[in-house]
Short mmCIF file of C-alpha atoms and ligand atoms in Angstrom, two decimals:
data_model
loop_
_atom_site.label_atom_id
_atom_site.label_comp_id
_atom_site.label_asym_id
_atom_site.label_seq_id
_atom_site.Cartn_x
_atom_site.Cartn_y
_atom_site.Cartn_z
CA MET A 173 -98.58 -12.17 58.09
CA LYS A 174 -100.46 -9.19 56.44
CA LYS A 175 -98.48 -7.57 53.69
CA HIS A 176 -97.70 -4.07 54.51
CA TYR A 177 -97.42 -0.98 52.07
CA ASP A 178 -96.37 2.72 52.54
CA VAL A 179 -99.53 3.73 50.72
CA ALA A 180 -102.83 1.95 49.76
CA ILE A 181 -105.16 3.61 47.17
CA ILE A 182 -108.86 2.70 46.67
CA GLY A 183 -110.01 3.15 43.12
CA GLY A 184 -108.32 2.61 39.79
CA GLY A 185 -109.92 5.51 37.73
CA ILE A 186 -107.75 8.30 36.36
CA ILE A 187 -107.38 9.94 39.76
CA GLY A 188 -106.27 6.87 41.74
CA MET A 189 -103.95 5.93 38.90
CA SER A 190 -102.46 9.44 38.83
CA ILE A 191 -101.76 9.11 42.47
CA ALA A 192 -100.26 5.71 42.25
CA TYR A 193 -97.95 6.96 39.45
CA HIS A 194 -96.83 10.10 41.33
CA LEU A 195 -96.16 8.21 44.57
CA ALA A 196 -94.41 5.19 43.05
CA LYS A 197 -92.18 7.54 41.04
CA ALA A 198 -91.35 9.28 44.31
CA GLY A 199 -90.08 5.97 45.70
CA LYS A 200 -93.10 4.98 47.85
CA GLN A 201 -94.27 1.24 47.95
CA VAL A 202 -97.79 1.53 46.69
CA VAL A 203 -100.75 -0.74 46.25
CA LEU A 204 -103.88 0.18 44.40
CA PHE A 205 -107.23 -1.65 44.69
CA GLU A 206 -109.79 -1.55 41.98
CA ALA A 207 -113.18 -3.14 42.32
CA SER A 208 -113.69 -4.11 38.52
CA GLU A 209 -111.24 -3.08 35.73
CA VAL A 210 -108.82 -0.10 35.73
CA GLY A 211 -110.31 2.97 34.07
CA LYS A 212 -113.59 1.34 32.95
CA GLN A 213 -115.93 3.43 34.99
CA THR A 214 -116.35 7.19 34.66
CA THR A 215 -112.91 7.81 33.29
CA SER A 216 -113.88 5.79 30.12
CA ALA A 217 -117.00 7.88 29.76
CA ALA A 218 -115.27 11.15 29.48
CA ALA A 219 -114.72 13.31 26.43
CA GLY A 220 -111.25 14.21 27.64
CA MET A 221 -111.42 17.97 27.34
CA LEU A 222 -108.88 20.00 29.53
CA GLY A 223 -111.45 22.72 29.95
CA ALA A 224 -109.86 24.95 32.50
CA HIS A 225 -111.34 28.09 30.71
CA ALA A 226 -114.44 26.44 29.25
CA GLU A 227 -115.72 24.67 32.27
CA GLY A 228 -114.91 27.44 34.65
CA GLU A 229 -117.47 29.85 33.02
CA GLY A 230 -114.88 32.58 32.79
CA TYR A 231 -114.25 33.17 36.59
CA GLU A 232 -110.57 33.27 37.63
CA ASP A 233 -111.17 31.54 41.00
CA THR A 234 -109.20 28.68 42.53
CA PHE A 235 -110.61 26.20 40.24
CA PHE A 236 -109.38 28.11 37.24
CA GLN A 237 -105.86 28.38 38.71
CA VAL A 238 -105.68 24.71 39.71
CA GLY A 239 -107.17 23.75 36.19
CA ARG A 240 -104.57 25.90 34.40
CA ALA A 241 -101.80 24.33 36.49
CA SER A 242 -102.97 20.87 35.79
CA GLN A 243 -103.30 21.70 32.02
CA SER A 244 -99.63 22.72 32.10
CA LEU A 245 -98.49 19.57 33.74
CA TYR A 246 -99.92 17.66 30.79
CA GLU A 247 -97.24 19.23 28.61
CA LYS A 248 -94.45 17.40 30.37
CA LEU A 249 -96.56 14.38 31.29
CA LYS A 250 -97.29 13.38 27.73
CA VAL A 251 -93.56 13.21 27.07
CA ASP A 252 -92.68 11.32 30.29
CA LEU A 253 -95.57 8.88 29.99
CA ARG A 254 -94.73 8.12 26.33
CA HIS A 255 -91.20 7.40 27.64
CA GLU A 256 -92.23 5.52 30.72
CA SER A 257 -95.15 3.52 29.38
CA GLY A 258 -94.88 3.65 25.55
CA ILE A 259 -98.48 4.97 25.39
CA ASP A 260 -99.45 8.10 23.56
CA ILE A 261 -102.07 9.98 25.49
CA ARG A 262 -103.25 11.61 22.28
CA THR A 263 -103.29 15.24 23.11
CA SER A 264 -105.01 17.21 20.48
CA ALA A 265 -104.21 20.76 19.29
CA GLY A 266 -106.95 23.14 18.41
CA GLY A 267 -108.59 23.78 21.77
CA ILE A 268 -112.24 24.70 22.32
CA MET A 269 -114.49 27.03 20.50
CA LYS A 270 -117.23 28.19 22.81
CA VAL A 271 -120.02 29.37 20.85
CA ALA A 272 -122.41 32.25 21.42
CA PHE A 273 -125.93 32.55 19.91
CA THR A 274 -127.01 35.51 21.87
CA GLU A 275 -125.67 38.88 22.85
CA GLU A 276 -125.97 37.68 26.60
CA GLU A 277 -123.78 34.65 25.87
CA LYS A 278 -121.24 36.74 24.14
CA GLN A 279 -121.02 39.07 27.07
CA ALA A 280 -120.55 36.04 29.36
CA LEU A 281 -117.78 34.74 27.22
CA CYS A 282 -116.15 37.97 26.88
CA ARG A 283 -115.43 38.19 30.71
CA MET A 284 -112.33 36.16 29.61
CA GLN A 285 -111.31 38.69 26.98
CA HIS A 286 -108.38 40.21 29.00
CA LEU A 287 -106.70 36.69 29.14
CA SER A 288 -104.05 36.18 26.47
CA THR A 289 -105.44 32.71 26.08
CA PHE A 290 -108.77 33.84 24.97
CA GLU A 291 -109.75 35.26 21.53
CA TRP A 292 -113.17 36.35 20.40
CA ILE A 293 -113.86 35.23 16.78
CA ASP A 294 -116.82 36.80 14.80
CA ALA A 295 -119.22 34.64 12.93
CA GLY A 296 -117.69 35.05 9.53
CA SER A 297 -114.21 34.06 10.64
CA VAL A 298 -115.61 31.01 12.60
CA LYS A 299 -117.34 29.80 9.44
CA LYS A 300 -114.07 30.13 7.55
CA CYS A 301 -112.18 27.80 9.72
CA MET A 302 -115.22 25.72 10.75
CA PRO A 303 -117.59 25.49 7.73
CA GLN A 304 -119.53 22.73 9.60
CA MET A 305 -120.75 25.34 12.29
CA ALA A 306 -124.44 26.47 12.36
CA GLU A 307 -125.41 29.72 10.33
CA ASN A 308 -127.04 31.42 13.16
CA ILE A 309 -124.15 31.83 15.57
CA LEU A 310 -123.00 35.25 16.82
CA GLY A 311 -119.38 34.16 17.18
CA ALA A 312 -117.17 32.10 19.52
CA GLY A 313 -114.50 32.43 22.03
CA LEU A 314 -111.52 30.37 20.97
CA ILE A 315 -109.45 29.00 23.89
CA LYS A 316 -106.60 27.26 22.28
CA GLU A 317 -105.06 25.93 25.51
CA ASP A 318 -108.16 23.79 26.22
CA VAL A 319 -106.92 20.83 24.25
CA HIS A 320 -108.13 17.45 24.78
CA VAL A 321 -106.70 13.90 25.54
CA GLU A 322 -107.79 10.33 25.29
CA PRO A 323 -108.90 9.68 28.90
CA TYR A 324 -108.55 5.86 29.00
CA ALA A 325 -105.01 6.25 27.32
CA VAL A 326 -103.95 8.67 30.17
CA CYS A 327 -105.28 6.22 32.74
CA ARG A 328 -103.57 3.18 31.12
CA ALA A 329 -100.24 5.23 30.70
CA PHE A 330 -100.32 6.14 34.42
CA TRP A 331 -100.99 2.39 35.30
CA LYS A 332 -98.26 1.02 33.28
CA ALA A 333 -95.67 3.81 34.39
CA ALA A 334 -96.78 3.19 37.99
CA VAL A 335 -96.10 -0.52 37.74
CA MET A 336 -92.88 0.18 36.14
CA TYR A 337 -91.92 2.16 39.22
CA GLY A 338 -92.98 -0.83 41.48
CA ALA A 339 -96.59 -0.18 42.26
CA GLU A 340 -98.94 -3.17 42.67
CA VAL A 341 -102.31 -2.84 41.05
CA LYS A 342 -105.09 -5.33 42.14
CA GLU A 343 -107.93 -5.39 39.70
CA CYS A 344 -111.30 -7.14 40.53
CA THR A 345 -110.40 -6.49 44.27
CA PRO A 346 -113.03 -4.33 45.87
CA VAL A 347 -112.20 -2.79 49.31
CA ILE A 348 -114.76 -4.02 51.96
CA GLU A 349 -113.65 -2.23 54.90
CA VAL A 350 -111.09 0.10 56.29
CA LYS A 351 -109.99 -0.40 59.90
CA ARG A 352 -108.21 2.40 61.81
CA GLU A 353 -105.80 0.47 64.04
CA LYS A 354 -103.25 2.32 66.20
CA GLU A 355 -100.10 0.96 64.55
CA ALA A 356 -101.45 0.92 60.92
CA LEU A 357 -104.47 1.20 58.78
CA ALA A 358 -105.98 -2.25 57.70
CA ILE A 359 -107.60 -2.50 54.47
CA ARG A 360 -110.04 -5.60 54.06
CA THR A 361 -110.56 -6.72 50.51
CA THR A 362 -111.94 -9.74 48.82
CA VAL A 363 -108.41 -11.28 48.65
CA GLY A 364 -107.40 -10.71 52.10
CA THR A 365 -106.23 -7.95 54.44
CA PHE A 366 -103.43 -5.61 53.96
CA THR A 367 -101.87 -2.78 56.14
CA CYS A 368 -100.50 0.63 55.16
CA ASP A 369 -99.19 3.82 56.63
CA ASP A 370 -101.36 6.17 54.38
CA LEU A 371 -104.55 5.48 52.55
CA THR A 372 -106.04 7.48 49.75
CA VAL A 373 -109.76 7.10 48.87
CA ALA A 374 -109.95 7.83 45.21
CA SER A 375 -113.09 5.73 44.21
CA GLY A 376 -114.97 8.24 42.31
CA VAL A 377 -118.70 8.61 43.04
CA TRP A 378 -118.50 5.45 45.18
CA SER A 379 -116.13 7.26 47.60
CA GLY A 380 -119.27 8.26 49.68
CA ARG A 381 -119.46 5.07 51.53
CA PHE A 382 -115.94 5.42 52.86
CA PHE A 383 -116.75 8.89 54.24
CA GLU A 384 -119.47 7.44 56.15
CA GLU A 385 -117.20 4.49 57.26
CA LEU A 386 -114.51 6.78 58.30
CA GLY A 387 -116.68 8.94 60.49
CA LEU A 388 -117.42 11.93 58.07
CA SER A 389 -120.75 13.11 57.15
CA HIS A 390 -119.93 14.17 53.45
CA SER A 391 -121.66 12.81 50.54
CA LEU A 392 -121.04 12.52 46.81
CA TYR A 393 -123.79 12.02 44.34
CA PRO A 394 -123.81 11.09 40.72
CA VAL A 395 -124.62 13.34 37.82
CA LYS A 396 -125.26 10.96 34.94
CA GLY A 397 -123.83 11.97 31.48
CA GLU A 398 -124.90 10.28 28.29
CA CYS A 399 -122.86 10.45 25.15
CA VAL A 400 -122.85 9.26 21.57
CA SER A 401 -120.04 9.03 18.94
CA VAL A 402 -120.47 9.16 15.33
CA TRP A 403 -118.06 8.74 12.31
CA ASN A 404 -117.25 12.11 10.87
CA GLN A 405 -117.74 11.94 7.22
CA GLY A 406 -116.91 15.60 6.48
CA PRO A 407 -113.65 17.52 7.08
CA ALA A 408 -112.16 16.98 10.57
CA LEU A 409 -113.03 19.46 13.25
CA GLU A 410 -110.15 22.06 13.91
CA HIS A 411 -111.60 22.84 17.39
CA THR A 412 -113.89 21.28 19.79
CA ILE A 413 -117.35 22.97 19.66
CA TYR A 414 -118.77 23.73 23.09
CA HIS A 415 -122.16 25.38 24.05
CA ASP A 416 -124.22 25.03 27.16
CA HIS A 417 -122.77 21.59 28.33
CA CYS A 418 -122.97 20.33 24.83
CA TYR A 419 -119.78 19.46 23.09
CA ILE A 420 -118.42 17.80 19.92
CA VAL A 421 -114.94 16.65 20.19
CA GLN A 422 -112.75 15.35 17.23
CA ARG A 423 -110.87 12.14 17.84
CA ASP A 424 -107.90 11.09 15.81
CA SER A 425 -109.77 7.87 14.87
CA GLY A 426 -112.29 9.98 12.82
CA LYS A 427 -115.03 9.78 15.40
CA LEU A 428 -116.70 12.59 16.88
CA VAL A 429 -117.58 12.42 20.61
CA VAL A 430 -120.82 14.11 21.33
CA GLY A 431 -121.98 14.87 24.93
CA ALA A 432 -123.63 14.95 27.26
CA THR A 433 -126.64 15.01 29.48
CA MET A 434 -126.64 16.16 33.07
CA LYS A 435 -128.92 14.04 35.21
CA PRO A 436 -128.36 14.39 38.93
CA ASN A 437 -128.90 11.43 41.33
CA GLU A 438 -129.18 8.77 38.67
CA TRP A 439 -126.97 5.74 39.35
CA GLN A 440 -127.85 3.70 36.33
CA THR A 441 -125.11 3.66 33.80
CA VAL A 442 -127.02 2.55 30.70
CA PRO A 443 -127.79 5.46 28.29
CA THR A 444 -131.40 6.11 27.51
CA LEU A 445 -132.92 6.79 24.21
CA GLY A 446 -134.35 10.13 25.53
CA GLY A 447 -130.91 11.16 26.68
CA ILE A 448 -129.16 10.43 23.49
CA GLU A 449 -132.00 12.18 21.62
CA ALA A 450 -131.45 15.31 23.68
CA VAL A 451 -127.66 15.20 23.06
CA ILE A 452 -128.25 14.85 19.26
CA GLN A 453 -130.91 17.67 19.25
CA LYS A 454 -128.36 20.01 21.00
CA ALA A 455 -125.41 18.97 18.91
CA SER A 456 -127.31 19.35 15.53
CA GLN A 457 -128.12 22.90 16.50
CA LEU A 458 -124.29 23.55 16.61
CA MET A 459 -123.49 21.41 13.75
CA PRO A 460 -126.34 20.50 11.40
CA SER A 461 -124.60 17.87 9.30
CA ILE A 462 -123.98 15.63 12.42
CA LYS A 463 -127.52 14.22 12.05
CA GLU A 464 -126.41 12.46 8.79
CA MET A 465 -123.41 10.77 10.26
CA PRO A 466 -123.38 6.98 11.12
CA ILE A 467 -123.53 6.11 14.87
CA ASP A 468 -120.52 4.33 16.45
CA GLN A 469 -121.79 3.85 19.88
CA CYS A 470 -123.68 5.23 22.93
CA TRP A 471 -122.56 5.15 26.60
CA ALA A 472 -123.04 6.78 29.97
CA GLY A 473 -120.93 7.65 33.05
CA LEU A 474 -121.55 9.01 36.56
CA ARG A 475 -119.82 12.33 37.38
CA PRO A 476 -118.91 12.34 41.07
CA ALA A 477 -120.35 15.52 42.49
CA THR A 478 -119.98 17.33 45.78
CA ASN A 479 -122.47 20.00 46.84
CA ASP A 480 -120.24 22.72 45.48
CA ARG A 481 -119.04 20.84 42.59
CA HIS A 482 -115.46 21.17 43.61
CA PRO A 483 -113.41 18.08 44.56
CA TYR A 484 -112.24 16.88 48.03
CA ILE A 485 -108.47 16.80 47.91
CA GLY A 486 -106.73 16.48 51.24
CA ARG A 487 -106.46 14.81 54.70
CA HIS A 488 -109.24 13.45 56.92
CA PRO A 489 -109.58 16.31 59.51
CA GLU A 490 -109.02 13.85 62.40
CA ASP A 491 -106.89 11.12 61.07
CA GLN A 492 -103.84 12.44 59.10
CA ARG A 493 -103.09 8.91 57.73
CA ILE A 494 -106.31 9.03 55.62
CA LEU A 495 -106.59 11.22 52.44
CA PHE A 496 -109.41 11.72 49.91
CA ALA A 497 -109.28 12.52 46.13
CA ALA A 498 -112.69 12.43 44.89
CA GLY A 499 -115.58 14.48 43.56
CA HIS A 500 -113.86 15.77 40.49
CA TYR A 501 -117.27 16.11 38.83
CA ARG A 502 -116.97 17.32 35.17
CA ASN A 503 -113.15 17.77 35.44
CA GLY A 504 -111.40 14.71 36.58
CA ILE A 505 -109.47 14.40 33.44
CA LEU A 506 -108.18 17.95 33.61
CA LEU A 507 -107.39 17.72 37.34
CA ALA A 508 -105.88 14.28 37.47
CA PRO A 509 -102.09 15.42 37.12
CA ILE A 510 -102.39 18.22 39.78
CA THR A 511 -104.42 15.77 42.10
CA GLY A 512 -101.61 13.29 41.81
CA GLU A 513 -99.05 15.89 42.58
CA ILE A 514 -100.88 17.31 45.66
CA ILE A 515 -101.58 13.79 47.27
CA ARG A 516 -97.97 12.94 46.65
CA ASP A 517 -96.60 16.09 48.15
CA LEU A 518 -98.88 15.78 51.26
CA ILE A 519 -97.69 12.23 51.86
CA ILE A 520 -93.97 12.81 51.24
CA GLY A 521 -94.08 16.12 53.17
CA LYS A 522 -93.40 18.68 50.31
CA PRO A 523 -95.16 21.95 50.55
CA VAL A 524 -98.54 22.46 48.79
CA LYS A 525 -100.10 25.76 48.10
CA LYS A 526 -102.24 26.67 51.12
CA GLU A 527 -105.12 28.26 49.24
CA TRP A 528 -105.57 25.09 47.17
CA LEU A 529 -105.67 22.93 50.25
CA HIS A 530 -108.10 25.38 51.80
CA ALA A 531 -110.39 25.40 48.72
CA PHE A 532 -110.61 21.69 48.44
CA ARG A 533 -110.49 20.62 52.03
CA ILE A 534 -112.90 18.25 53.58
CA GLY A 535 -115.09 20.03 55.96
CA ARG A 536 -115.35 23.28 54.12
CA LYS A 537 -118.60 25.06 54.09
CA GLU A 538 -119.94 24.13 50.71
CA ALA A 539 -122.27 26.57 49.03
CA LEU A 540 -125.07 24.63 47.24
CA PHE A 541 -124.39 24.83 43.52
CA VAL A 542 -127.47 25.98 41.72
P1 FAD B 736 -113.70 6.71 38.24
O1 FAD B 736 -113.20 6.80 36.83
O2 FAD B 736 -115.20 6.41 38.38
O3 FAD B 736 -112.93 5.71 39.06
C1 FAD B 736 -113.27 5.16 40.38
C2 FAD B 736 -112.94 3.77 40.53
O4 FAD B 736 -113.09 3.25 41.80
C3 FAD B 736 -113.72 2.86 39.62
O5 FAD B 736 -112.95 2.23 38.68
C4 FAD B 736 -114.40 1.82 40.53
O6 FAD B 736 -114.55 0.65 40.12
C5 FAD B 736 -113.48 1.96 41.69
N1 FAD B 736 -114.10 1.47 42.99
C6 FAD B 736 -115.28 2.00 43.54
N2 FAD B 736 -115.57 1.43 44.71
C7 FAD B 736 -114.46 0.67 45.06
C8 FAD B 736 -114.09 -0.13 46.08
N3 FAD B 736 -114.86 -0.42 47.21
N4 FAD B 736 -112.87 -0.80 46.06
C9 FAD B 736 -111.98 -0.53 44.93
N5 FAD B 736 -112.30 0.16 43.95
C10 FAD B 736 -113.53 0.81 43.89
N6 FAD B 736 -113.67 15.33 32.87
C11 FAD B 736 -112.74 16.21 32.25
O7 FAD B 736 -111.90 16.69 32.72
N7 FAD B 736 -113.02 16.37 30.85
C12 FAD B 736 -114.14 15.90 30.05
O8 FAD B 736 -114.14 16.26 28.98
C13 FAD B 736 -114.93 15.09 30.77
N8 FAD B 736 -115.98 14.56 30.10
C14 FAD B 736 -116.88 13.76 30.82
C15 FAD B 736 -118.08 13.36 30.13
C16 FAD B 736 -118.95 12.52 30.81
C17 FAD B 736 -120.17 11.89 29.96
C18 FAD B 736 -118.78 12.08 32.15
C19 FAD B 736 -119.73 11.19 32.79
C20 FAD B 736 -117.62 12.64 32.81
C21 FAD B 736 -116.74 13.58 32.15
N9 FAD B 736 -115.64 14.04 32.86
C22 FAD B 736 -114.74 14.83 32.29
C23 FAD B 736 -115.51 13.84 34.28
C24 FAD B 736 -114.48 12.69 34.51
O9 FAD B 736 -114.81 11.56 33.75
C25 FAD B 736 -114.50 12.36 35.98
O10 FAD B 736 -114.27 13.56 36.89
C26 FAD B 736 -113.36 11.41 36.36
O11 FAD B 736 -113.43 10.37 35.47
C27 FAD B 736 -113.34 10.80 37.80
O12 FAD B 736 -112.37 9.93 37.95
P2 FAD B 736 -112.29 8.98 39.14
O13 FAD B 736 -110.98 8.20 39.04
O14 FAD B 736 -112.52 9.91 40.44
O15 FAD B 736 -113.47 8.10 39.10
N1 LIG B 737 -116.63 17.86 31.13
C1 LIG B 737 -117.56 17.38 30.17
C2 LIG B 737 -118.76 16.63 30.87
O1 LIG B 737 -118.61 16.29 32.17
O2 LIG B 737 -119.58 16.23 30.31
#
């Protein structure tokens, strides 16, 4: 007899794991299938910034509201997950300093000036707290709430806590096919077929093949990001430095994570010399001393992108038993807690903000991001 679950989840990155945690905690019988190892794909490549302000370019749109809501969920989660899993998700203090070199960049940043979470700091004051910063900056916007976490630690903590609440996690178990039978959904994997009442596709950039299989024409494409980490030999950075998709993040271990390139439609996950060179070039314009620091390692990951660069979070338009949580692009770490809550609430029948569901629905008209 096939084993039956309330909910099956495809994909054990931070998004799938957050969903497994929230549903198992709500009392659902959950199984999660992971093709390789939990959290070892795009999730492990991330810097871990919770960049609701920094990534949103100062616009107070739905992305910003959802990002801020998810940022605040992390406050309670770090305590709960510590208690439930014993894992510290390593939330930093300090936030992001978004640098301006030109008057135009300053104006763009100062769109956030009316927010109590934003503070413009002139170049002299920046240099006082961040002596490592380049001489020629005009100043920086300080966003203290855009803290960072350790992505793999968050994923592992969700995993351990989900299992504690009864979820089953099957690693090295790719889902091969989903069959929509009348009485239940059948999930064919390499270790057999399972059935479930509800299914969530959360397999990152690899979710695209399930769209096709489940009768949808949507697609996801990768935006490859290459990073390098170095051992910081100077004073620790008080704030993450951020400018034009380049960032330098201080880790507790003493490492600096330096990222990242943006290469659309590249599926190869090995970093290239040219990519790392570009990252070092940009980072050293922000912090010249970084060039002298010993390299720890280089890596790359595939951001799952939709055409408008916002995720799909919601139900299949024609089959209510199937949900999607994919396409989190540059912000999957930030959005993992809220995505877990939205999918949980849809499945257990709790209300979810209509404007959020509308913004992230599958089948929306996606303006092409330029
Ligand atoms: P993944 O982590 O890729 O997980 C998907 C999982 O599905 C994988 O483990 C895969 O093995 C599995 N899978 C695939 N196919 C199948 C199948 N058929 N059956 C079973 N399992 C399957 N976000 C932030 O918020 N802050 C940051 O600072 C940040 N920095 C980043 C830096 C870089 C360089 C990159 C590349 C990304 C960054 N991101 C950041 C984005 C973030 O990493 C992603 O949005 C997030 O990891 C997506 O998570 P996911 O769970 O959807 O995908
Ligand atoms: N959010 C940082 C990145 O995707 O590189």
